[in-house]
Coordinates of C-alpha atoms in Angstrom, one line a residue:
Chain S
M253 CA -2.4 -9.7 -38.8
Y254 CA -5.2 -7.9 -37.7
S255 CA -6.9 -8.8 -34.4
V256 CA -10.1 -10.8 -34.3
L257 CA -11.6 -8.1 -31.8
S258 CA -13.0 -4.8 -33.3
A259 CA -13.2 -1.4 -31.6
Q260 CA -16.9 -2.2 -30.6
H261 CA -15.5 -5.0 -28.5
Y262 CA -14.4 -2.2 -26.4
T263 CA -16.8 0.2 -26.5
D264 CA -20.3 -1.5 -26.7
A265 CA -22.9 -2.0 -23.7
D266 CA -24.5 -5.2 -25.6
I267 CA -21.0 -6.9 -25.9
F268 CA -20.1 -5.9 -22.5
A269 CA -23.3 -7.4 -20.8
E270 CA -22.7 -10.4 -23.3
E271 CA -18.9 -10.6 -21.4
Q272 CA -20.4 -10.3 -18.0
R273 CA -22.6 -13.8 -18.5
K274 CA -20.2 -15.4 -20.8
I275 CA -17.1 -14.6 -19.1
F276 CA -17.1 -13.4 -15.9
S277 CA -20.5 -15.8 -14.6
T278 CA -19.0 -18.6 -16.4
L279 CA -15.3 -18.9 -15.8
W280 CA -13.4 -19.1 -12.4
I281 CA -12.3 -15.7 -11.1
F282 CA -9.7 -14.5 -8.6
A283 CA -11.6 -13.5 -5.6
G284 CA -9.2 -12.8 -2.5
C285 CA -6.6 -14.2 -0.8
A286 CA -7.0 -16.9 1.9
N287 CA -4.3 -16.0 4.0
L288 CA -6.1 -13.2 5.3
I289 CA -9.3 -15.1 5.9
N290 CA -7.6 -18.0 8.0
Q291 CA -9.6 -16.8 11.2
P292 CA -12.8 -17.8 12.5
D293 CA -15.4 -15.5 11.5
A294 CA -12.9 -13.7 8.9
F295 CA -14.3 -12.7 5.5
L296 CA -13.8 -10.9 2.2
T297 CA -15.9 -9.1 -0.2
R298 CA -15.9 -8.8 -3.5
T299 CA -18.2 -8.2 -6.8
I300 CA -18.0 -10.1 -9.8
A301 CA -20.4 -9.7 -12.6
D302 CA -22.3 -7.2 -10.5
V303 CA -23.2 -9.6 -8.1
P304 CA -21.9 -8.6 -4.6
I305 CA -20.1 -11.9 -3.0
V306 CA -18.9 -12.4 0.6
I307 CA -16.5 -15.3 0.6
Q308 CA -16.6 -16.2 5.0
N309 CA -14.8 -18.1 7.5
F310 CA -17.0 -20.7 9.3
A311 CA -14.5 -22.2 11.8
G312 CA -12.2 -23.1 9.0
N313 CA -14.3 -23.8 6.7
I314 CA -14.8 -21.3 3.8
K315 CA -17.9 -20.6 1.9
A316 CA -19.1 -18.0 -0.9
F317 CA -22.6 -16.5 -0.9
E318 CA -24.0 -13.8 -2.1
N319 CA -23.6 -10.5 -0.1
Q320 CA -27.3 -9.7 0.2
C321 CA -29.4 -10.1 3.2
L322 CA -32.7 -12.3 2.3
H323 CA -34.9 -10.0 4.2
R324 CA -34.3 -6.4 2.8
Q325 CA -31.3 -7.0 0.6
A326 CA -28.6 -5.5 2.9
P327 CA -25.1 -6.3 2.2
L328 CA -24.1 -8.9 5.2
Q329 CA -20.5 -7.9 5.2
Q330 CA -19.2 -4.5 4.5
E331 CA -15.7 -3.9 4.4
T332 CA -13.0 -5.3 1.8
Y333 CA -11.5 -7.5 4.4
G334 CA -12.8 -7.8 8.1
R335 CA -13.8 -9.8 10.7
R336 CA -17.4 -10.7 12.2
P337 CA -20.0 -13.4 12.0
L338 CA -22.0 -13.5 9.1
A339 CA -24.9 -11.1 10.2
C340 CA -26.8 -8.5 8.7
R341 CA -26.3 -5.1 10.2
Y342 CA -29.7 -4.0 9.2
H343 CA -32.0 -6.0 11.5
G344 CA -29.7 -8.6 12.9
W345 CA -30.5 -11.6 10.6
S346 CA -27.7 -14.2 10.9
Y347 CA -26.8 -17.0 8.9
D348 CA -24.8 -20.6 9.2
D349 CA -22.3 -22.1 6.5
I350 CA -24.8 -23.8 4.6
G351 CA -26.7 -20.2 4.1
H352 CA -29.6 -20.7 6.2
I353 CA -30.9 -18.6 8.9
K354 CA -29.2 -19.0 12.1
N355 CA -31.2 -16.2 13.9
I356 CA -33.4 -13.7 13.2
P357 CA -34.1 -11.3 16.3
H358 CA -37.7 -11.2 17.7
Q359 CA -38.9 -14.1 15.0
A360 CA -42.0 -15.0 16.8
A361 CA -42.8 -11.3 18.1
L362 CA -42.5 -9.6 14.9
Y363 CA -41.7 -11.5 11.8
Q364 CA -44.0 -14.9 12.9
F365 CA -42.7 -16.7 10.3
N366 CA -43.5 -20.6 10.1
P367 CA -40.3 -22.8 10.6
D368 CA -40.8 -24.4 6.9
A369 CA -40.8 -21.2 5.5
Q370 CA -37.7 -20.1 7.4
H371 CA -36.1 -23.2 6.8
R372 CA -36.6 -22.9 3.2
L373 CA -34.9 -19.3 2.9
C374 CA -30.9 -19.8 1.8
L375 CA -28.7 -17.6 0.5
R376 CA -27.4 -18.2 -2.9
E377 CA -24.3 -20.0 -2.6
F378 CA -21.1 -20.0 -5.3
A379 CA -18.5 -22.8 -6.6
L380 CA -15.2 -21.9 -4.7
E381 CA -11.6 -23.1 -4.9
I382 CA -8.6 -22.3 -3.3
I383 CA -5.2 -22.6 -5.0
G384 CA -2.0 -22.2 -2.5
N385 CA -3.6 -18.8 -0.6
L386 CA -5.7 -17.7 -4.2
I387 CA -9.4 -18.1 -3.8
F388 CA -11.7 -18.4 -7.1
I389 CA -15.2 -18.3 -7.3
N390 CA -17.1 -19.3 -10.2
L391 CA -21.0 -17.9 -10.7
N392 CA -22.1 -20.7 -12.5
Q393 CA -24.4 -23.1 -10.6
N394 CA -22.7 -25.6 -13.0
P395 CA -19.1 -24.6 -12.9
M396 CA -16.7 -26.1 -15.4
P397 CA -13.7 -28.1 -13.4
I398 CA -11.3 -25.5 -12.5
A399 CA -8.7 -27.8 -14.4
Q400 CA -10.0 -26.9 -17.8
Q401 CA -9.0 -23.5 -17.0
F402 CA -6.0 -23.7 -15.5
T403 CA -3.5 -26.5 -16.1
D404 CA -2.0 -28.7 -12.9
A405 CA 1.5 -27.3 -13.7
F406 CA -0.3 -23.8 -13.6
R407 CA -2.2 -24.5 -10.2
E408 CA 0.9 -25.7 -9.0
Q409 CA 3.0 -23.2 -9.4
L410 CA 0.2 -20.5 -8.4
A411 CA 0.0 -22.6 -4.9
E412 CA 3.8 -22.5 -4.8
V413 CA 4.5 -18.9 -4.9
S414 CA 1.2 -17.8 -3.0
A415 CA 2.4 -19.9 -0.1
H416 CA 4.7 -17.2 0.7
F417 CA 2.4 -14.6 1.0
S418 CA 2.8 -12.5 4.2
D419 CA -0.4 -12.0 6.5
Q420 CA -0.2 -8.2 5.9
M421 CA -1.3 -6.8 3.0
I422 CA -2.1 -3.1 1.4
H423 CA -5.1 -3.1 -0.9
S424 CA -6.6 -0.1 -2.9
D425 CA -8.8 0.4 -5.9
I426 CA -8.1 2.5 -8.6
S427 CA -10.3 3.5 -11.2
A428 CA -9.7 4.1 -14.6
A429 CA -11.3 4.9 -18.0
Y430 CA -10.8 2.0 -20.2
N431 CA -12.0 -1.5 -21.2
W432 CA -10.7 -4.2 -19.1
K433 CA -9.5 -6.1 -21.6
L434 CA -6.9 -3.3 -22.6
N435 CA -5.1 -3.9 -19.4
F436 CA -4.7 -7.7 -19.8
E437 CA -3.4 -7.1 -23.2
N438 CA -1.4 -4.8 -21.8
V439 CA 0.6 -6.7 -19.4
L440 CA 0.8 -9.1 -22.1
D441 CA 2.4 -6.9 -24.7
Y442 CA 6.3 -6.8 -22.8
N443 CA 7.4 -4.5 -25.6
H444 CA 5.5 -1.4 -24.2
V445 CA 7.5 -1.3 -21.2
A446 CA 10.4 0.6 -23.0
F447 CA 8.3 3.3 -24.3
V448 CA 5.8 3.6 -21.6
H449 CA 8.2 3.3 -18.3
P450 CA 11.5 4.1 -19.7
R451 CA 12.3 5.9 -15.8
S452 CA 9.9 3.9 -13.6
F453 CA 10.4 0.3 -14.4
K454 CA 12.6 -0.2 -17.8
P455 CA 15.6 0.6 -15.7
L456 CA 14.8 -2.4 -13.4
L457 CA 14.9 -4.9 -16.1
S458 CA 18.6 -6.1 -17.0
S459 CA 18.3 -6.3 -20.7
A460 CA 15.5 -5.0 -23.3
V461 CA 13.3 -7.4 -25.3
T462 CA 14.2 -6.6 -28.8
S463 CA 13.6 -10.2 -30.3
V464 CA 10.8 -12.4 -30.4
A465 CA 10.9 -15.3 -28.1
T466 CA 11.9 -18.7 -30.2
E467 CA 10.0 -20.8 -28.2
V468 CA 6.5 -19.8 -27.6
T469 CA 5.2 -22.0 -24.8
P470 CA 2.3 -23.1 -25.2
P471 CA 2.6 -23.7 -28.9
I472 CA 0.7 -21.1 -30.8
S473 CA -1.3 -23.6 -32.4
D474 CA -2.9 -24.7 -29.2
T475 CA -5.9 -22.4 -28.2
S476 CA -7.3 -24.4 -25.6
L477 CA -8.6 -22.1 -22.5
S478 CA -6.0 -22.8 -20.2
T479 CA -3.3 -21.7 -22.6
L480 CA -4.6 -18.1 -21.7
S481 CA -3.2 -18.6 -17.8
F482 CA 0.6 -19.0 -17.4
A483 CA 3.9 -17.9 -16.0
T484 CA 6.8 -16.5 -17.4
E485 CA 10.4 -15.4 -15.5
S486 CA 12.9 -12.7 -16.4
A487 CA 15.8 -11.2 -15.0
I488 CA 15.7 -7.9 -12.9
K489 CA 17.5 -5.9 -10.9
I490 CA 17.1 -5.7 -7.2
E491 CA 18.4 -3.1 -4.7
S492 CA 19.2 -5.1 -1.6
Q493 CA 17.2 -4.0 1.4
P494 CA 18.0 -5.0 5.0
W495 CA 14.2 -6.9 5.2
H496 CA 15.0 -8.8 2.3
T497 CA 16.9 -11.2 4.9
L498 CA 14.1 -11.2 7.3
V499 CA 11.2 -12.6 5.1
E500 CA 11.1 -16.2 3.4
R501 CA 11.6 -15.5 -0.2
Y502 CA 10.0 -17.3 -3.2
K503 CA 13.0 -19.1 -4.9
D504 CA 16.1 -17.6 -4.6
S505 CA 16.7 -15.4 -7.5
D506 CA 16.8 -11.7 -8.9
S507 CA 13.7 -12.9 -11.4
Y508 CA 10.7 -10.8 -12.1
Y509 CA 7.9 -13.8 -12.0
N510 CA 5.0 -12.9 -14.0
F511 CA 1.5 -14.7 -14.0
F512 CA -0.9 -14.3 -16.1
I513 CA -4.3 -15.1 -14.9
Y514 CA -7.1 -15.4 -17.5
P515 CA -9.6 -13.5 -17.6
N516 CA -8.6 -10.6 -15.4
V517 CA -5.6 -11.1 -13.3
N518 CA -1.6 -10.1 -13.6
F519 CA 0.1 -11.4 -10.5
I520 CA 3.6 -10.3 -10.4
S521 CA 6.5 -10.7 -8.1
L522 CA 9.7 -9.1 -7.7
G523 CA 12.5 -11.5 -6.7
G524 CA 9.7 -13.6 -5.1
L525 CA 10.1 -10.9 -2.4
V526 CA 7.3 -8.6 -3.2
F527 CA 4.0 -9.9 -4.6
L528 CA 1.3 -7.5 -6.5
I529 CA -1.8 -8.8 -7.4
Q530 CA -3.6 -6.7 -10.1
Q531 CA -7.0 -7.2 -11.1
Y532 CA -8.9 -5.4 -14.0
E533 CA -12.9 -5.3 -12.4
P534 CA -14.9 -4.5 -15.6
I535 CA -17.5 -1.5 -14.6
S536 CA -18.7 -0.7 -17.9
P537 CA -17.3 -0.8 -21.6
G538 CA -14.9 2.1 -20.9
K539 CA -14.2 1.6 -17.1
T540 CA -12.3 -0.6 -15.1
N541 CA -11.8 -0.6 -11.6
V542 CA -8.0 -2.0 -11.2
I543 CA -7.7 -3.9 -7.7
F544 CA -4.1 -3.6 -6.2
S545 CA -3.3 -5.9 -3.4
L546 CA 0.3 -6.0 -2.3
M547 CA 2.3 -8.0 0.2
T548 CA 5.8 -8.8 1.0
A549 CA 6.9 -12.7 1.6
H550 CA 6.2 -14.1 4.8
E551 CA 8.2 -12.7 7.5
K552 CA 10.7 -14.9 9.4
Q553 CA 10.3 -12.5 12.6
K554 CA 8.0 -9.3 12.8
I555 CA 9.5 -6.6 11.1
S556 CA 7.9 -3.1 12.3
A557 CA 8.5 -1.2 9.6
M558 CA 6.3 -3.4 7.3
P559 CA 3.3 -1.0 6.4
A560 CA 6.0 1.7 5.7
I561 CA 7.5 -1.0 3.3
L562 CA 4.2 -1.8 1.9
W563 CA 3.0 1.8 1.5
G564 CA 6.3 2.6 0.0
H565 CA 6.0 -0.2 -2.7
L566 CA 2.5 0.2 -3.5
K567 CA 3.1 4.1 -4.4
G568 CA 6.1 2.8 -6.5
E569 CA 3.8 0.3 -8.3
K570 CA 0.6 3.1 -8.6
R571 CA 3.2 5.0 -10.3
V572 CA 4.2 2.8 -13.0
L573 CA 0.5 2.3 -13.3
D574 CA -0.1 5.7 -13.7
E575 CA 2.2 5.8 -16.9
D576 CA -0.2 3.0 -18.2
I577 CA -3.6 4.6 -17.4
V578 CA -2.4 7.9 -19.3
L579 CA -1.9 5.5 -22.6
L580 CA -4.6 3.0 -21.9
E581 CA -7.4 5.9 -21.8
A582 CA -6.2 8.0 -24.6
L583 CA -6.4 4.7 -26.6
Q584 CA -10.1 4.1 -25.2
K585 CA -11.1 7.5 -25.9
S586 CA -9.8 7.5 -29.5
L587 CA -11.9 4.1 -30.5
H588 CA -15.0 4.6 -32.3
A589 CA -17.2 2.4 -34.6
G590 CA -15.0 2.9 -37.7
S591 CA -11.6 2.2 -35.9
Q592 CA -9.1 -0.3 -37.8
R593 CA -8.4 -3.3 -35.9
A594 CA -5.3 -3.9 -33.9
Y595 CA -2.8 -5.1 -36.1
H596 CA -0.4 -7.7 -34.2
G597 CA 3.4 -8.4 -34.9
A598 CA 5.0 -12.2 -34.3
Y599 CA 5.7 -11.1 -30.7
E600 CA 2.2 -10.3 -30.3
S601 CA 0.8 -14.0 -30.3
Q602 CA -0.2 -14.2 -27.1
L603 CA -2.5 -11.2 -27.7
Q604 CA -3.6 -13.0 -31.0
R605 CA -4.6 -16.3 -28.9
V606 CA -6.4 -14.4 -26.0
A607 CA -8.7 -12.3 -28.5
E608 CA -9.3 -16.2 -30.4
I609 CA -10.3 -17.7 -27.4
Y610 CA -12.2 -14.6 -25.9
S611 CA -14.1 -14.9 -29.4
R612 CA -14.9 -18.6 -29.4
I613 CA -16.3 -18.1 -25.6
M614 CA -18.5 -14.8 -26.7
D615 CA -20.0 -17.0 -29.8
T616 CA -21.1 -19.8 -27.8
P617 CA -24.5 -20.1 -26.9
T618 CA -25.5 -19.9 -23.6
Chain P
M154 CA 31.9 22.6 38.5
T155 CA 29.2 22.1 36.0
Q156 CA 30.2 19.9 33.1
R157 CA 29.6 21.4 29.7
H158 CA 28.3 19.3 27.2
T159 CA 27.7 19.3 23.6
L160 CA 24.5 18.8 21.4
V161 CA 24.6 16.5 18.5
L162 CA 21.9 17.5 15.6
I163 CA 22.2 14.7 13.2
G164 CA 20.0 14.3 10.3
C165 CA 19.2 15.7 6.6
G166 CA 16.1 17.4 5.5
N167 CA 13.9 20.9 6.1
I168 CA 14.1 20.5 9.7
F169 CA 17.7 19.7 10.2
E170 CA 18.4 22.8 7.9
T171 CA 15.9 25.1 10.0
I172 CA 17.8 23.9 13.0
A173 CA 21.4 24.0 11.8
F174 CA 20.4 27.7 10.3
N175 CA 19.1 28.9 13.8
S176 CA 21.7 27.0 15.7
L177 CA 22.6 29.8 18.3
T178 CA 19.0 30.3 18.9
F179 CA 18.2 26.9 19.8
L180 CA 20.9 26.6 22.1
S181 CA 19.7 29.3 24.3
N182 CA 16.4 28.3 24.1
L183 CA 17.1 24.8 26.1
G184 CA 17.0 26.6 29.1
S185 CA 20.5 26.2 30.6
S186 CA 24.1 27.0 29.9
D187 CA 24.6 23.3 30.0
F188 CA 25.3 23.1 26.4
E189 CA 28.2 25.2 25.1
D190 CA 28.7 23.5 21.8
L191 CA 26.2 22.0 18.8
K192 CA 28.0 20.1 16.2
L193 CA 26.4 19.0 13.2
I194 CA 26.1 15.8 11.2
R195 CA 24.4 16.2 8.0
L196 CA 23.4 12.8 6.3
D197 CA 23.4 12.7 2.7
S198 CA 19.9 10.7 2.4
T199 CA 18.5 8.2 4.6
D200 CA 19.9 5.2 2.6
V201 CA 22.7 4.4 4.3
A202 CA 22.1 6.7 7.6
V203 CA 22.2 4.3 10.3
I204 CA 25.9 3.4 8.8
I205 CA 27.0 7.2 9.1
A206 CA 25.4 7.3 12.5
N207 CA 27.3 4.5 13.8
E208 CA 30.5 5.7 12.5
Q209 CA 30.2 9.3 13.9
L210 CA 28.6 8.9 17.1
A211 CA 31.1 6.2 17.8
L212 CA 33.5 9.1 17.9
L213 CA 31.7 10.9 20.5
N214 CA 31.4 10.6 24.4
P215 CA 27.8 9.6 25.6
A216 CA 28.6 11.1 29.2
T217 CA 29.1 14.5 27.7
T218 CA 26.9 14.4 24.4
A219 CA 23.5 14.8 23.8
V220 CA 21.7 14.0 20.2
F221 CA 18.9 15.1 18.3
T222 CA 18.0 13.4 15.3
A223 CA 16.2 15.5 12.8
I224 CA 15.1 13.4 9.4
D225 CA 11.8 14.8 8.2
Q226 CA 8.9 12.3 7.5
N227 CA 10.2 9.4 5.5
A228 CA 8.9 5.7 5.6
M229 CA 6.7 6.8 8.2
N230 CA 8.9 8.1 10.2
Y231 CA 10.9 4.8 10.8
A232 CA 14.3 6.5 9.4
R233 CA 14.3 8.8 12.0
L234 CA 13.5 6.5 14.4
E235 CA 16.4 4.4 13.5
I236 CA 19.3 6.7 14.2
Y237 CA 17.4 8.3 17.4
G238 CA 16.9 4.7 18.5
R239 CA 20.8 3.7 17.5
A240 CA 21.8 7.1 19.8
R241 CA 19.5 5.9 22.5
I242 CA 21.2 2.4 22.4
L243 CA 24.8 3.7 22.4
G244 CA 23.7 5.6 25.3
F245 CA 23.3 9.0 24.3
K246 CA 20.5 11.5 25.6
S247 CA 18.1 12.8 23.6
K248 CA 16.9 16.3 23.6
T249 CA 13.6 17.8 22.3
L250 CA 13.7 21.2 20.6
I251 CA 11.1 23.7 20.7
H252 CA 10.8 26.7 18.3
P253 CA 11.4 29.6 20.5
S254 CA 8.0 31.4 18.7
A255 CA 6.2 28.1 19.9
I256 CA 3.7 28.3 23.1
V257 CA 3.5 25.1 25.1
A258 CA 1.3 24.6 27.8
A259 CA 3.1 24.3 30.8
D260 CA 1.3 20.9 32.0
S261 CA 1.5 19.7 28.8
K262 CA 4.1 16.8 28.3
V263 CA 6.7 16.3 25.4
G264 CA 8.7 13.3 25.0
E265 CA 12.3 13.4 23.9
N266 CA 13.7 14.0 20.3
C267 CA 10.6 15.9 19.5
W268 CA 10.2 19.0 17.5
I269 CA 7.9 21.7 18.0
G270 CA 7.9 24.1 15.0
A271 CA 7.7 27.8 14.6
G272 CA 4.2 29.6 15.8
A273 CA 2.8 26.0 16.8
V274 CA 0.5 25.8 20.1
V275 CA 0.4 23.1 22.4
S276 CA -2.4 23.5 24.6
S277 CA -3.2 22.3 28.3
G278 CA -3.2 18.7 28.8
V279 CA -1.4 17.7 25.3
K280 CA 0.9 14.7 25.2
I281 CA 3.3 13.9 22.4
G282 CA 5.3 11.0 22.5
N283 CA 8.9 10.4 21.7
N284 CA 10.6 11.1 18.4
T285 CA 7.2 13.3 17.4
F286 CA 7.7 16.0 15.1
I287 CA 5.1 18.9 15.1
G288 CA 5.2 21.3 12.0
A289 CA 5.5 25.2 11.9
H290 CA 2.1 26.8 13.2
T291 CA 0.3 23.5 14.0
R292 CA -2.5 23.6 16.9
L293 CA -3.0 20.9 19.4
D294 CA -5.9 21.5 21.1
Y295 CA -6.9 20.6 24.8
G296 CA -6.0 16.9 26.0
V297 CA -4.8 15.7 22.6
N298 CA -2.7 12.7 22.8
I299 CA -0.2 12.3 19.9
S300 CA 1.7 9.0 20.0
A301 CA 5.7 8.1 19.2
N302 CA 7.1 8.3 15.9
C303 CA 4.5 11.1 14.6
W304 CA 5.3 13.7 12.0
L305 CA 2.6 16.6 11.8
G306 CA 2.8 18.9 9.2
A307 CA 3.0 22.7 9.1
G308 CA -0.6 24.4 9.5
S309 CA -2.2 21.1 10.6
S310 CA -4.3 21.4 13.7
I311 CA -5.9 18.3 15.9
G312 CA -9.0 19.0 17.9
N313 CA -9.8 18.4 21.5
H314 CA -9.1 14.9 23.1
T315 CA -8.3 13.3 19.8
S316 CA -5.4 11.0 19.7
I317 CA -3.0 9.7 17.3
G318 CA -1.1 6.8 17.0
Q319 CA 2.4 5.7 16.4
H320 CA 3.8 6.0 13.2
V321 CA 1.3 8.4 11.8
V322 CA 1.9 10.8 9.2
I323 CA -0.6 14.1 8.7
G324 CA 0.4 16.4 6.1
A325 CA 0.1 20.2 5.9
D326 CA -2.9 22.3 6.1
I327 CA -5.1 19.1 7.3
N328 CA -7.6 19.5 10.2
I329 CA -8.5 16.8 12.1
G330 CA -11.9 16.8 14.4
S331 CA -12.4 16.5 18.0
A332 CA -12.8 13.5 20.0
I333 CA -11.6 10.9 17.3
Q334 CA -9.1 8.4 17.0
I335 CA -6.5 8.0 13.9
G336 CA -5.0 4.3 14.5
R337 CA -1.3 3.6 14.1
H338 CA 0.3 3.8 10.7
C339 CA -2.4 5.9 8.8
S340 CA -1.0 8.6 6.6
I341 CA -3.3 11.3 5.6
D342 CA -1.6 13.6 2.9
I343 CA -4.7 15.8 1.2
P344 CA -5.5 18.9 2.7
G345 CA -9.3 19.1 4.3
H346 CA -11.2 18.7 7.3
Y347 CA -11.2 15.0 8.7
L348 CA -14.1 14.3 11.4
K349 CA -14.5 10.5 11.6
S350 CA -11.8 7.7 13.4
L351 CA -9.7 6.1 10.8
A352 CA -8.7 2.3 11.6
E353 CA -4.8 1.7 11.7
G354 CA -3.3 1.2 8.4
T355 CA -5.5 3.9 6.6
F356 CA -4.1 5.8 3.7
I357 CA -5.8 9.0 2.2
D358 CA -3.2 9.9 -0.3
A359 CA -3.3 12.0 -3.5
L360 CA -2.0 9.2 -5.7
F361 CA -4.6 7.1 -4.9
P362 CA -8.6 8.2 -5.5
A363 CA -9.9 5.8 -3.0
T364 CA -8.4 5.1 0.4
A365 CA -5.8 2.7 0.8
H366 CA -5.6 -0.3 3.7
I367 CA -3.4 -2.3 4.9
Y368 CA -5.3 -5.6 6.2
T369 CA -4.4 -8.6 8.7
S370 CA -5.1 -12.2 8.9
K371 CA -5.6 -11.5 12.8
S372 CA -8.5 -8.9 12.1
S373 CA -9.4 -5.7 10.3
H374 CA -9.4 -2.4 11.4
K375 CA -8.0 -1.9 15.1
V376 CA -7.7 1.4 16.3
F377 CA -5.3 2.2 18.9
T378 CA -5.6 2.8 22.3
K379 CA -2.3 3.3 24.0
I380 CA -0.1 6.7 24.3
E381 CA 3.1 6.5 25.1
V382 CA 5.2 9.6 26.4
G383 CA 9.0 9.8 27.2
N384 CA 10.8 10.8 30.4

């Protein structure tokens, strides 16, 4: 059957702007890993729907604010992950855990704000939920309950798997010239692996998928938002490495765990030993920033070679992504106003569901 | 009567083959007549290297054998460290090999199991930690500190008083400026000039258009300060 989405959904600037409002400013969006900001003054930064965000640890209290100083709009924090108090590097304004001004250097001499006016200044705060070690942000001032987007069972799965994250993570941004939706659809489309990754990824799979799953969970008739985020598990070949016995593995089987977190995250784990969070950050209709965050399972003891292990795995995952990028960039380039809609088969029921629910969200009046 | 020793060359890759091919030259360049024999242990790969190394080294007498481990940069030099470390645990002494055409200042300090390639220039005041390999035609300027377990590719250069942390990989034809710090576990593999310090766990690689970083829960971006030089 034909997809409800047209080529314009992947190329049109107005539709992209609408997505930024109705999807990325309305849904819960993954923003980073809590285990990396578990120390006082630790922080992470992220941009969601063009809004710069800082997530800061205030003595154990994790808060999300707009990452923009109220004085002259400079970013309060600049690194992706780091550790320093919430203070602007431009003129030294600092902030407390409710976003109020903590201190303005030379206030009396240079600024001469009256105390009431200064007290009214406050950073814009955003709703934040932490599931296990995964931090989600909602930009909406009246955010939907997170249970509406992720079922209780799914949140429990995310909490359980992310509890195994190590405290070291390798991180990189990769720019790609295609629409963000193409990447989320691509990871839902398990049939592409044999064609696009015949040497890099397919050999790891224990068996090729050549038939449609007889039981689709959740049922295809269910088109609630929470059905778009779910987990799967399939057998995979894992070559044993000495360090595997030195980490607290998630579960205990040679499985490929796949967590689809709508709208723009694919979180995978190889055997519960290595975890990769891929996020597809929309930049423009034809540009996506693919954010890679990779870590191993938590170390039982210090593994000196961990940086080399992380770097080796990151390079391997990037080579797989590059194979997707070549194809998806060509796909994006070929789209035009008169392109026919995608024609889905039975195995693509999840893609159909994504398209239908996406359309419903986009058709909802603001 | 002086006891004559054997030098064992163990490893695989370009440096191993270079030394093996020119073994007589290197034996004579060790500066003494202590070594009468060179024994090669060629590993097929680094995958099971430590197992093979254990088996082979167990057949040798540490009292009369010195070992040089030659494995190109692999897993940020942990592969070479594993074999070199195993040999040391088994009681073998390690040697450093310097190509006859390299120029090494008399007051520089070079650790054990180091390799200084052909045409390399090691200036006055330079310190090089254990198990660090310096590629052909590399230039280390005055006062440079290179920590243990590093790899400097052929044709690279390091400016005055620059410090390089442990397990750093610097690819070929890369120029690092003066008085800067490269934190441990960095990898720079795009040829060019680098004039700013890099935090530990920074990766500059053609595979990634943007720099990759390792972050930890403790803090971000520590830059190393300690230099270790072997006896």
